[in-house]
PDB file of C-alpha atoms and ligand atoms in Angstrom:
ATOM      1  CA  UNK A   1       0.882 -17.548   3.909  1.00  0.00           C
ATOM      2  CA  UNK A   2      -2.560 -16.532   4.786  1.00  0.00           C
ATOM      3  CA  UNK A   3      -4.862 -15.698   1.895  1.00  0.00           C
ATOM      4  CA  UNK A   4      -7.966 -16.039   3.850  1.00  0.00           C
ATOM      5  CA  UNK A   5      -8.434 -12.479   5.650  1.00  0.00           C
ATOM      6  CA  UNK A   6     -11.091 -10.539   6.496  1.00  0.00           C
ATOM      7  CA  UNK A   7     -10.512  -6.899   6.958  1.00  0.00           C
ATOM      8  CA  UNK A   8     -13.281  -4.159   7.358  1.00  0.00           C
ATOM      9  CA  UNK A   9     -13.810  -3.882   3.825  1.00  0.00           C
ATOM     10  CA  UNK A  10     -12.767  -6.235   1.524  1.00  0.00           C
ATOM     11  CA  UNK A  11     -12.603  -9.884   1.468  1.00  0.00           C
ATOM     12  CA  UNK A  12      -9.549 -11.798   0.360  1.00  0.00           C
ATOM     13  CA  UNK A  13      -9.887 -15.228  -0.963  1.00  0.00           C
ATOM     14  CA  UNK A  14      -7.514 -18.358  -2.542  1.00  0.00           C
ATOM     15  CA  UNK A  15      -8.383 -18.824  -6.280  1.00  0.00           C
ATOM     16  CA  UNK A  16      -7.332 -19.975  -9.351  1.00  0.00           C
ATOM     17  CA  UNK A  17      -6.897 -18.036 -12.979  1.00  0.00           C
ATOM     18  CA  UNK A  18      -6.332 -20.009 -15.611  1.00  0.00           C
ATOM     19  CA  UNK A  19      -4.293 -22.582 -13.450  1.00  0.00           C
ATOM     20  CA  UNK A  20      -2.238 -19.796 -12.008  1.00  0.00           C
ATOM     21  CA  UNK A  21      -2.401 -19.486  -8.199  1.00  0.00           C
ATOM     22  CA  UNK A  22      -4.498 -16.524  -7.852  1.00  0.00           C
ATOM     23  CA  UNK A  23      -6.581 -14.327  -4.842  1.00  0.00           C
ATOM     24  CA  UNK A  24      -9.719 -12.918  -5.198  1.00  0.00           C
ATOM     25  CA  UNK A  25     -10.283  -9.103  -3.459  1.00  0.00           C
ATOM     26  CA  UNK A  26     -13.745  -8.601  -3.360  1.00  0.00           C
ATOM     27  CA  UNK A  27     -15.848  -5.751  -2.123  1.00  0.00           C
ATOM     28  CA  UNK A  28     -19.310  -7.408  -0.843  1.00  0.00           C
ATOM     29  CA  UNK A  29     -21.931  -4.891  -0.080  1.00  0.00           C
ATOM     30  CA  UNK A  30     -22.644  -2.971   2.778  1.00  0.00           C
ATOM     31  CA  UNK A  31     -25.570  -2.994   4.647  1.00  0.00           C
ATOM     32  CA  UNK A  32     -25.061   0.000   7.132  1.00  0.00           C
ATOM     33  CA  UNK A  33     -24.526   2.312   3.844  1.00  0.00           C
ATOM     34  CA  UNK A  34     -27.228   3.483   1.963  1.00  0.00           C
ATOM     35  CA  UNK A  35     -27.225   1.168  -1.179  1.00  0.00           C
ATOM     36  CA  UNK A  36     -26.384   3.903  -3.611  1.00  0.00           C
ATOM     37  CA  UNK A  37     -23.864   4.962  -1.876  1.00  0.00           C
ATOM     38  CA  UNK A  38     -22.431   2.169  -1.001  1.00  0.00           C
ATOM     39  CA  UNK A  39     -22.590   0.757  -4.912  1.00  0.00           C
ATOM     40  CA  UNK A  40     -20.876   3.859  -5.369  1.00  0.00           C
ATOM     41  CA  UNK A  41     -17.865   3.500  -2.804  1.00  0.00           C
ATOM     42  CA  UNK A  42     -17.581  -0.063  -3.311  1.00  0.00           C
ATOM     43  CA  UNK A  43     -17.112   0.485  -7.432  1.00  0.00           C
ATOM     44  CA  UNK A  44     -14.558   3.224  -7.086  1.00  0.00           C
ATOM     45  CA  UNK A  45     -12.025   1.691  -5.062  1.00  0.00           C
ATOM     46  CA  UNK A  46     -12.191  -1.245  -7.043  1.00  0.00           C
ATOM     47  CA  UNK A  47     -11.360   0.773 -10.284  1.00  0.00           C
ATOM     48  CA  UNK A  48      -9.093   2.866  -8.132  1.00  0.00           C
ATOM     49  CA  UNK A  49      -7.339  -0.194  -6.561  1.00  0.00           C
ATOM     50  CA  UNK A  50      -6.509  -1.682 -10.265  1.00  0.00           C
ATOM     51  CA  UNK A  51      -5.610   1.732 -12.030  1.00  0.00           C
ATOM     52  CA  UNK A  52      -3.019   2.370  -9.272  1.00  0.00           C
ATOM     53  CA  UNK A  53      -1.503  -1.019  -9.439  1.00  0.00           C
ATOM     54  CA  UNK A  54      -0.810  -0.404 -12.688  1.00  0.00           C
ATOM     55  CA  UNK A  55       0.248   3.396 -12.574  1.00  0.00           C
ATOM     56  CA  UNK A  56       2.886   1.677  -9.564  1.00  0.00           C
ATOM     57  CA  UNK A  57       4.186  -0.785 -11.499  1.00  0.00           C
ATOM     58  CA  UNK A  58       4.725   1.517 -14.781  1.00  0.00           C
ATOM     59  CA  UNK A  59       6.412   3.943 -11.634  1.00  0.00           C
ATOM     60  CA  UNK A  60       9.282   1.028 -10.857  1.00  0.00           C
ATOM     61  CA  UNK A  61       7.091  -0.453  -7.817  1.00  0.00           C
ATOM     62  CA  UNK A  62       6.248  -4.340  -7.769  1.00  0.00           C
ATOM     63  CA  UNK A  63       2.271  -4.503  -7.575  1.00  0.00           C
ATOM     64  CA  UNK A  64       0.341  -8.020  -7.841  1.00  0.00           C
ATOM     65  CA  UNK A  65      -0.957  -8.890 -11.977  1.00  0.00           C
ATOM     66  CA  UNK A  66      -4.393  -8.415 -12.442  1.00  0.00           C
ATOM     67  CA  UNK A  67      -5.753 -10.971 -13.960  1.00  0.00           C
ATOM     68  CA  UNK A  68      -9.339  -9.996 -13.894  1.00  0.00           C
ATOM     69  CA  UNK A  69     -12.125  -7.515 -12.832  1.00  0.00           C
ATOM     70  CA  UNK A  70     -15.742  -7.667 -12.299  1.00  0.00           C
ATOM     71  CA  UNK A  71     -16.962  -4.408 -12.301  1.00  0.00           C
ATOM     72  CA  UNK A  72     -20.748  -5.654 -10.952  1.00  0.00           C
ATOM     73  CA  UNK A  73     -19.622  -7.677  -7.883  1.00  0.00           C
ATOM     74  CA  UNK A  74     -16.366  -4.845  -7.075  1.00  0.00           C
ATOM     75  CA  UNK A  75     -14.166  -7.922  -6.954  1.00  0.00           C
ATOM     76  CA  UNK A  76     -10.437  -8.337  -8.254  1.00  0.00           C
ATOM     77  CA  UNK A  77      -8.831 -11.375  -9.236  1.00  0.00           C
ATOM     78  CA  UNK A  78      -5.072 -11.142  -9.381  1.00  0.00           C
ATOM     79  CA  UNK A  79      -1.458 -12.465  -9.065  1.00  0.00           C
ATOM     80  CA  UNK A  80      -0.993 -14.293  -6.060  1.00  0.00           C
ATOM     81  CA  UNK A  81       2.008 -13.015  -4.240  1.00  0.00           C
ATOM     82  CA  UNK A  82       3.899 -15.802  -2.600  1.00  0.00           C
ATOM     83  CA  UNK A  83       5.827 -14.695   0.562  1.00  0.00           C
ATOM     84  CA  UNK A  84       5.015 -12.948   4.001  1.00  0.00           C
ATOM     85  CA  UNK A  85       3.910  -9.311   4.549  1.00  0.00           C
ATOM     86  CA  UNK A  86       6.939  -7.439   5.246  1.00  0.00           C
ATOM     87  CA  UNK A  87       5.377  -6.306   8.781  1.00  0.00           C
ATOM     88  CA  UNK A  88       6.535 -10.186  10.008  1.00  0.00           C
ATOM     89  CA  UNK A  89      10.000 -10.014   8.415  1.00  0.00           C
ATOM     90  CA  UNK A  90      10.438  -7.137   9.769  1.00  0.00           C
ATOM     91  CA  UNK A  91       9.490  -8.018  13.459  1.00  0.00           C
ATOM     92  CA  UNK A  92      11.829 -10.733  13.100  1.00  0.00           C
ATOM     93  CA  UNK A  93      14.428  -8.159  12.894  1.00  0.00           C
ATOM     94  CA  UNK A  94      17.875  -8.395  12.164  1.00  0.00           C
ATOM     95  CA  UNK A  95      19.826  -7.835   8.309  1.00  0.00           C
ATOM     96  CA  UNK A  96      16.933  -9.056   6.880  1.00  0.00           C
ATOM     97  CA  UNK A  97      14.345  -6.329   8.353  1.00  0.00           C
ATOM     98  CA  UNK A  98      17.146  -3.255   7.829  1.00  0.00           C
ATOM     99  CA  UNK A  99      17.030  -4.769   3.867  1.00  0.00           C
ATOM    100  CA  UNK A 100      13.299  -4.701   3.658  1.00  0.00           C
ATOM    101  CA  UNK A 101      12.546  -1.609   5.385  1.00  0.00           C
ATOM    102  CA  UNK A 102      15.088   0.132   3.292  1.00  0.00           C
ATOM    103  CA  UNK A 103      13.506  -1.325   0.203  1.00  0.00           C
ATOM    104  CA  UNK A 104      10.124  -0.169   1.606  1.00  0.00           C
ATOM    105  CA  UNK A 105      11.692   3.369   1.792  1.00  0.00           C
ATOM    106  CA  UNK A 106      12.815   3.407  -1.974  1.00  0.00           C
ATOM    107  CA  UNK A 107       9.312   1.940  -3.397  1.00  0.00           C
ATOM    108  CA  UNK A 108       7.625   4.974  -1.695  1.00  0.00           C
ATOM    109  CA  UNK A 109      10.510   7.571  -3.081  1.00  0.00           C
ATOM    110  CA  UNK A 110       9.623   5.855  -6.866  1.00  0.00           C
ATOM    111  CA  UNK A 111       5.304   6.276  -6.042  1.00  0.00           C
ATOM    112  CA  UNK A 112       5.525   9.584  -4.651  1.00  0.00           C
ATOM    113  CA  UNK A 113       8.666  10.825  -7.360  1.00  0.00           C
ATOM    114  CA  UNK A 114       6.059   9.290 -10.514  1.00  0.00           C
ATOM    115  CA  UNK A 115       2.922  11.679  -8.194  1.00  0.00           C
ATOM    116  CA  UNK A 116       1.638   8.334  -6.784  1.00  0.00           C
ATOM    117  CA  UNK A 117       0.304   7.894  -3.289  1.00  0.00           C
ATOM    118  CA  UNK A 118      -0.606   4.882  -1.704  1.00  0.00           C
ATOM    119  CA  UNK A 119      -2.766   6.003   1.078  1.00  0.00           C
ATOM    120  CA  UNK A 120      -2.517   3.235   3.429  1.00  0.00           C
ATOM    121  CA  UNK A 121       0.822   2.667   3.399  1.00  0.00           C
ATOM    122  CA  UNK A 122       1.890  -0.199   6.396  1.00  0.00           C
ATOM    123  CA  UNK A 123       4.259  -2.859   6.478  1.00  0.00           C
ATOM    124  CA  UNK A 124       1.237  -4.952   6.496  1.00  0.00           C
ATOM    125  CA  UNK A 125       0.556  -3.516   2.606  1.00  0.00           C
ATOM    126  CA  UNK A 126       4.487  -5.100   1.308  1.00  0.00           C
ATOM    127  CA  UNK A 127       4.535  -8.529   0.458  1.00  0.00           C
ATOM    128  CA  UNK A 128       8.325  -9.847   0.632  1.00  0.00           C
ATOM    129  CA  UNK A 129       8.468 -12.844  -2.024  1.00  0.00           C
ATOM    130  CA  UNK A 130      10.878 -15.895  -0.971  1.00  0.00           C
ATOM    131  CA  UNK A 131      13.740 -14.203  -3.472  1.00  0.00           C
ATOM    132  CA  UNK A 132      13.668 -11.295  -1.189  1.00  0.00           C
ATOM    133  CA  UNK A 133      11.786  -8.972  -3.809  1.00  0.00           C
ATOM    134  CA  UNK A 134       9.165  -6.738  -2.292  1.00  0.00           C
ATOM    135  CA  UNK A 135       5.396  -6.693  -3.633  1.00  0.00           C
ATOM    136  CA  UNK A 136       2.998  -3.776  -2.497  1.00  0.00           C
ATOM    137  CA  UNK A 137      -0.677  -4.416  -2.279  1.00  0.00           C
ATOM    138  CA  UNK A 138      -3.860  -2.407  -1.468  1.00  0.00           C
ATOM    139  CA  UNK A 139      -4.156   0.594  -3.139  1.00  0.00           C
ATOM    140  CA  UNK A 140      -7.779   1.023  -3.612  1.00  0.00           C
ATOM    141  CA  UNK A 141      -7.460   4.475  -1.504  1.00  0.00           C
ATOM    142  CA  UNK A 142      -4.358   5.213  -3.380  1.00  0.00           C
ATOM    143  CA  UNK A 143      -3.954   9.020  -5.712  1.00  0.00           C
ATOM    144  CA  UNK A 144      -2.319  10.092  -8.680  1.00  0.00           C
ATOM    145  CA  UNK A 145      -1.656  13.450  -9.031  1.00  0.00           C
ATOM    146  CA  UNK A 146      -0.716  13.604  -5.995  1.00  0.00           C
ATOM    147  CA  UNK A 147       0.113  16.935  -3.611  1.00  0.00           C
ATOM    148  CA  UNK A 148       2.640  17.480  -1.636  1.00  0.00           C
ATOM    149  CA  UNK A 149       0.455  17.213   1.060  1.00  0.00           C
ATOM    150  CA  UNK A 150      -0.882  13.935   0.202  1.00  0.00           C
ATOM    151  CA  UNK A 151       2.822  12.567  -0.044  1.00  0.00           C
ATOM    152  CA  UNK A 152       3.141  13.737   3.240  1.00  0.00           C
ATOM    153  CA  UNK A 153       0.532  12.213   4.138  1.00  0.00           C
ATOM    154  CA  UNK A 154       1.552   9.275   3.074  1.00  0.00           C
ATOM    155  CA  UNK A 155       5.036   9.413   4.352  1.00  0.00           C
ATOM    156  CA  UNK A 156       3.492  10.852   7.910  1.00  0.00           C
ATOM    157  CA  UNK A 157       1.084   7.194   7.663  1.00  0.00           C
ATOM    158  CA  UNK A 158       4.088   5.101   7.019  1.00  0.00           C
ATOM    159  CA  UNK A 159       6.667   6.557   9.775  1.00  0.00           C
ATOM    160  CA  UNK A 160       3.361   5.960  12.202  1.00  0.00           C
ATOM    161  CA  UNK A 161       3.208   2.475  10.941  1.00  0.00           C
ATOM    162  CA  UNK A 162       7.037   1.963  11.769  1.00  0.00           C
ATOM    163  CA  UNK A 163       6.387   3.773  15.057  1.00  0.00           C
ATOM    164  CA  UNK A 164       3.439   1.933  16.735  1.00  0.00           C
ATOM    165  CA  UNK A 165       4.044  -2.010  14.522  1.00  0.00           C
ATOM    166  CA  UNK A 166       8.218  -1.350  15.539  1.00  0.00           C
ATOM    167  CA  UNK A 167       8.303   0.336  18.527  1.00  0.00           C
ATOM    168  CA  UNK A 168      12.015   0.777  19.388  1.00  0.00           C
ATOM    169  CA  UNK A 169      13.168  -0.386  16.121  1.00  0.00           C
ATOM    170  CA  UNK A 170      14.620   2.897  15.489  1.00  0.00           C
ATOM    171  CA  UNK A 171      17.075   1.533  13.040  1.00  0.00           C
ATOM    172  CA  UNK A 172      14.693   0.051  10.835  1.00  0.00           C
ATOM    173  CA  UNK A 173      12.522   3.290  10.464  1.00  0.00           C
ATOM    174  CA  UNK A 174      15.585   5.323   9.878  1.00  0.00           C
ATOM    175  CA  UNK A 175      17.168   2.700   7.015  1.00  0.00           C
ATOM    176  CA  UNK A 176      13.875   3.361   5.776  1.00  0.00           C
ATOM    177  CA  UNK A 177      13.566   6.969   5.833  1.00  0.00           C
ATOM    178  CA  UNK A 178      16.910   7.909   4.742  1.00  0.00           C
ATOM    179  CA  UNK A 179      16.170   5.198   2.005  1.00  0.00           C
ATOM    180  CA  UNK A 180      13.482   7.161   0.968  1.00  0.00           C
ATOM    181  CA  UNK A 181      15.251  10.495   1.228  1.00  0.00           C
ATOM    182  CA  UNK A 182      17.570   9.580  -1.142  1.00  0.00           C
ATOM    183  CA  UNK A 183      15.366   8.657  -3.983  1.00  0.00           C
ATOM    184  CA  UNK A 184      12.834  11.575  -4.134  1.00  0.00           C
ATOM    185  CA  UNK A 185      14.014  14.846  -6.141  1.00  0.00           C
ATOM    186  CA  UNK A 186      13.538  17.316  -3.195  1.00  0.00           C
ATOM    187  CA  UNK A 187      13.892  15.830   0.188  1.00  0.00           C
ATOM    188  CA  UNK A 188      14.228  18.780   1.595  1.00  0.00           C
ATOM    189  CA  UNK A 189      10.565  19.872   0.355  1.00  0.00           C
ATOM    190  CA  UNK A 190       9.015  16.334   1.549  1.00  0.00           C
ATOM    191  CA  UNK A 191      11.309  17.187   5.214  1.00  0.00           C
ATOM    192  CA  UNK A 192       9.365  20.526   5.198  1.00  0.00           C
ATOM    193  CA  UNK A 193       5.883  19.370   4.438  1.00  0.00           C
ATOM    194  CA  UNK A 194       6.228  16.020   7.398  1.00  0.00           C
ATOM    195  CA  UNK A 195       7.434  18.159  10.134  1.00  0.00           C
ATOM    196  CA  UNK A 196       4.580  20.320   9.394  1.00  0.00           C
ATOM    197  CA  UNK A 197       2.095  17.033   9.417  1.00  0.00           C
ATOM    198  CA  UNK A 198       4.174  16.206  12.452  1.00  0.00           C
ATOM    199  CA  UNK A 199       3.205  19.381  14.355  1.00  0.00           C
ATOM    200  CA  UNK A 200      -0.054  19.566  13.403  1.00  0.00           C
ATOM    201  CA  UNK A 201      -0.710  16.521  15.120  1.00  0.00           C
ATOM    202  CA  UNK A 202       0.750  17.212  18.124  1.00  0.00           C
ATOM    203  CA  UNK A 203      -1.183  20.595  18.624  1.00  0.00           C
ATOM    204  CA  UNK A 204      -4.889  19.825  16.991  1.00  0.00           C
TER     205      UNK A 204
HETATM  206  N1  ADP B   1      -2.116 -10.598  -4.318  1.00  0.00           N
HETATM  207  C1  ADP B   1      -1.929 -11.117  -3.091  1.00  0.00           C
HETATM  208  N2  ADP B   1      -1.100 -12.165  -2.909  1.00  0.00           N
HETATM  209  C2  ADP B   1      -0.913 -12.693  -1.688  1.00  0.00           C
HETATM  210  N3  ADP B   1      -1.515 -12.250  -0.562  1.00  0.00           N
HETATM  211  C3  ADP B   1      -2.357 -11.223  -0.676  1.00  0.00           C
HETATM  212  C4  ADP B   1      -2.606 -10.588  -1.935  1.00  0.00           C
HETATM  213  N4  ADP B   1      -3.479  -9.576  -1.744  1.00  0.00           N
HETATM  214  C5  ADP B   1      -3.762  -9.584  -0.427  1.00  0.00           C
HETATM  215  N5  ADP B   1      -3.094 -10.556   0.232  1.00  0.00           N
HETATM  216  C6  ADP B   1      -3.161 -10.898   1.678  1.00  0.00           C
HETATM  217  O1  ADP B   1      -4.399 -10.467   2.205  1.00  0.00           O
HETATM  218  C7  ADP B   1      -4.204  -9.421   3.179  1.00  0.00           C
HETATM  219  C8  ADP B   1      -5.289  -8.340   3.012  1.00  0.00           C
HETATM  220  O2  ADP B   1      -5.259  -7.791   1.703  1.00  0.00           O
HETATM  221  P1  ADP B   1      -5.336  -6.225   1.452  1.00  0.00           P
HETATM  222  O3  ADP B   1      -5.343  -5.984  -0.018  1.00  0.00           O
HETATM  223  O4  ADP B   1      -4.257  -5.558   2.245  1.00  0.00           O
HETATM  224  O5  ADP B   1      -6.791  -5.861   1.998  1.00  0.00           O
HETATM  225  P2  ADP B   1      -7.300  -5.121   3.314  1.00  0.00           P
HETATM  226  O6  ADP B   1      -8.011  -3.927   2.788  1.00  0.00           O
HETATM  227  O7  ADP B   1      -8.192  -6.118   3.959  1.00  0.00           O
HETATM  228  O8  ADP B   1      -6.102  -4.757   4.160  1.00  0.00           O
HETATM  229  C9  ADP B   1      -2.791  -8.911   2.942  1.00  0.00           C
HETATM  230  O9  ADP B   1      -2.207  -8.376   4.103  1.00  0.00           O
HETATM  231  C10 ADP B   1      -2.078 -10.165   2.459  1.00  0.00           C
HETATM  232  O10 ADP B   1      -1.690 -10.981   3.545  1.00  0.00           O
HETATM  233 MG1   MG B   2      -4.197  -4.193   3.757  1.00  0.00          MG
END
């Protein structure tokens, strides 16, 4: 498993808490923001990324442990997640990648039933641990409180990420759609609101 990425924002590192395998998310600063800005950004999606960890685990969702924050250098030092991100699994294809999309599908329908959003949600954010159990991770632009617009947002973000990741994997976006259908109190409202998103992108 990789632990040693670098995205655009935040830098992911192997570490240890108290013995316990651990990763380090940190935010280092940066320079192309205005510094008090960019203290600013950096220090609330740190608190963000933690508080909606927790809200998705008290909502039925796996999220990693956090073992520790440091509020002055935006960093996070939690549970590391064995496994691989559910974006490989799922290009493998097969049983395996119906399972964990559908799985996928019903951890969104628990977030966005509890008023969660994720706001990046991609098969790249699900970890899938070696018992099969499935971990989501990076939530620093995630909501509570959340609008119907902002779920369908967020189910609009993950149907893309099925779409362009799985291209002609239709089953394994519709296991995880219906998935999700079925665990959300008013699919028909969440239908509604993502053929609207749908539209809209198609004529703006
Ligand atoms: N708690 C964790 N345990 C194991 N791997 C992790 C953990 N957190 C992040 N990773 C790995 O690091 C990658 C990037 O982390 P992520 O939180 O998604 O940050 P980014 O904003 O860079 O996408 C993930 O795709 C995953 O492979
Ligand atoms: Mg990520």
């Amino acid at each position: 498993m990789s632990v040693s990425s670098k995205g655009a924002e935040a830098t992911i590192t192997a570490a240890e808490f108290l013995r316990r395998p651990a990763v380090e998310k940190s935010r280092p600063p940066k320079s192309y923001r205005l510094p008090e800005l960019d203290a600013h950004i950096r220090s609330v999606r740190t608190r963000n990324e933690v508080r909606m960890m927790r809200e998705a685990r008290h909502a039925g969702v796996r999220t990693p442990c956090v073992y520790d924050l440091d509020v002055s250098r935006c960093s996070i030092t939690m549970e590391l997640v064995p496994g691989v991100v559910a974006k490989d699994v799922i290009s493998a294809g097969g049983d395996e990648a119906l399972r964990v999309a559908a799985e996928i599908g019903r951890a969104a329908a628990r977030l966005h039933s509890a008023g969660l959003c994720h706001g990046d949600l991609t098969t790249s954010n699900v970890i899938v641990r070696p018992d099969g159990e499935i971990c989501l991770i990076d939530f620093s632009m995630g909501r509570s409180n959340a609008t119907m617009e902002d779920i369908g947002v967020d189910l609009r973000l993950l149907e893309n990420a099925f779409a362009s990741s799985h291209a002609g994997m239709d089953d394994v976006r519709e296991a995880m759609m219906s998935a999700y259908f079925e665990g959300v109190p008013d699919p028909d409202a969440v239908r509604r609101k993502l053929e609207d998103i749908r539209n809209r992108g198609r004529y703006t």
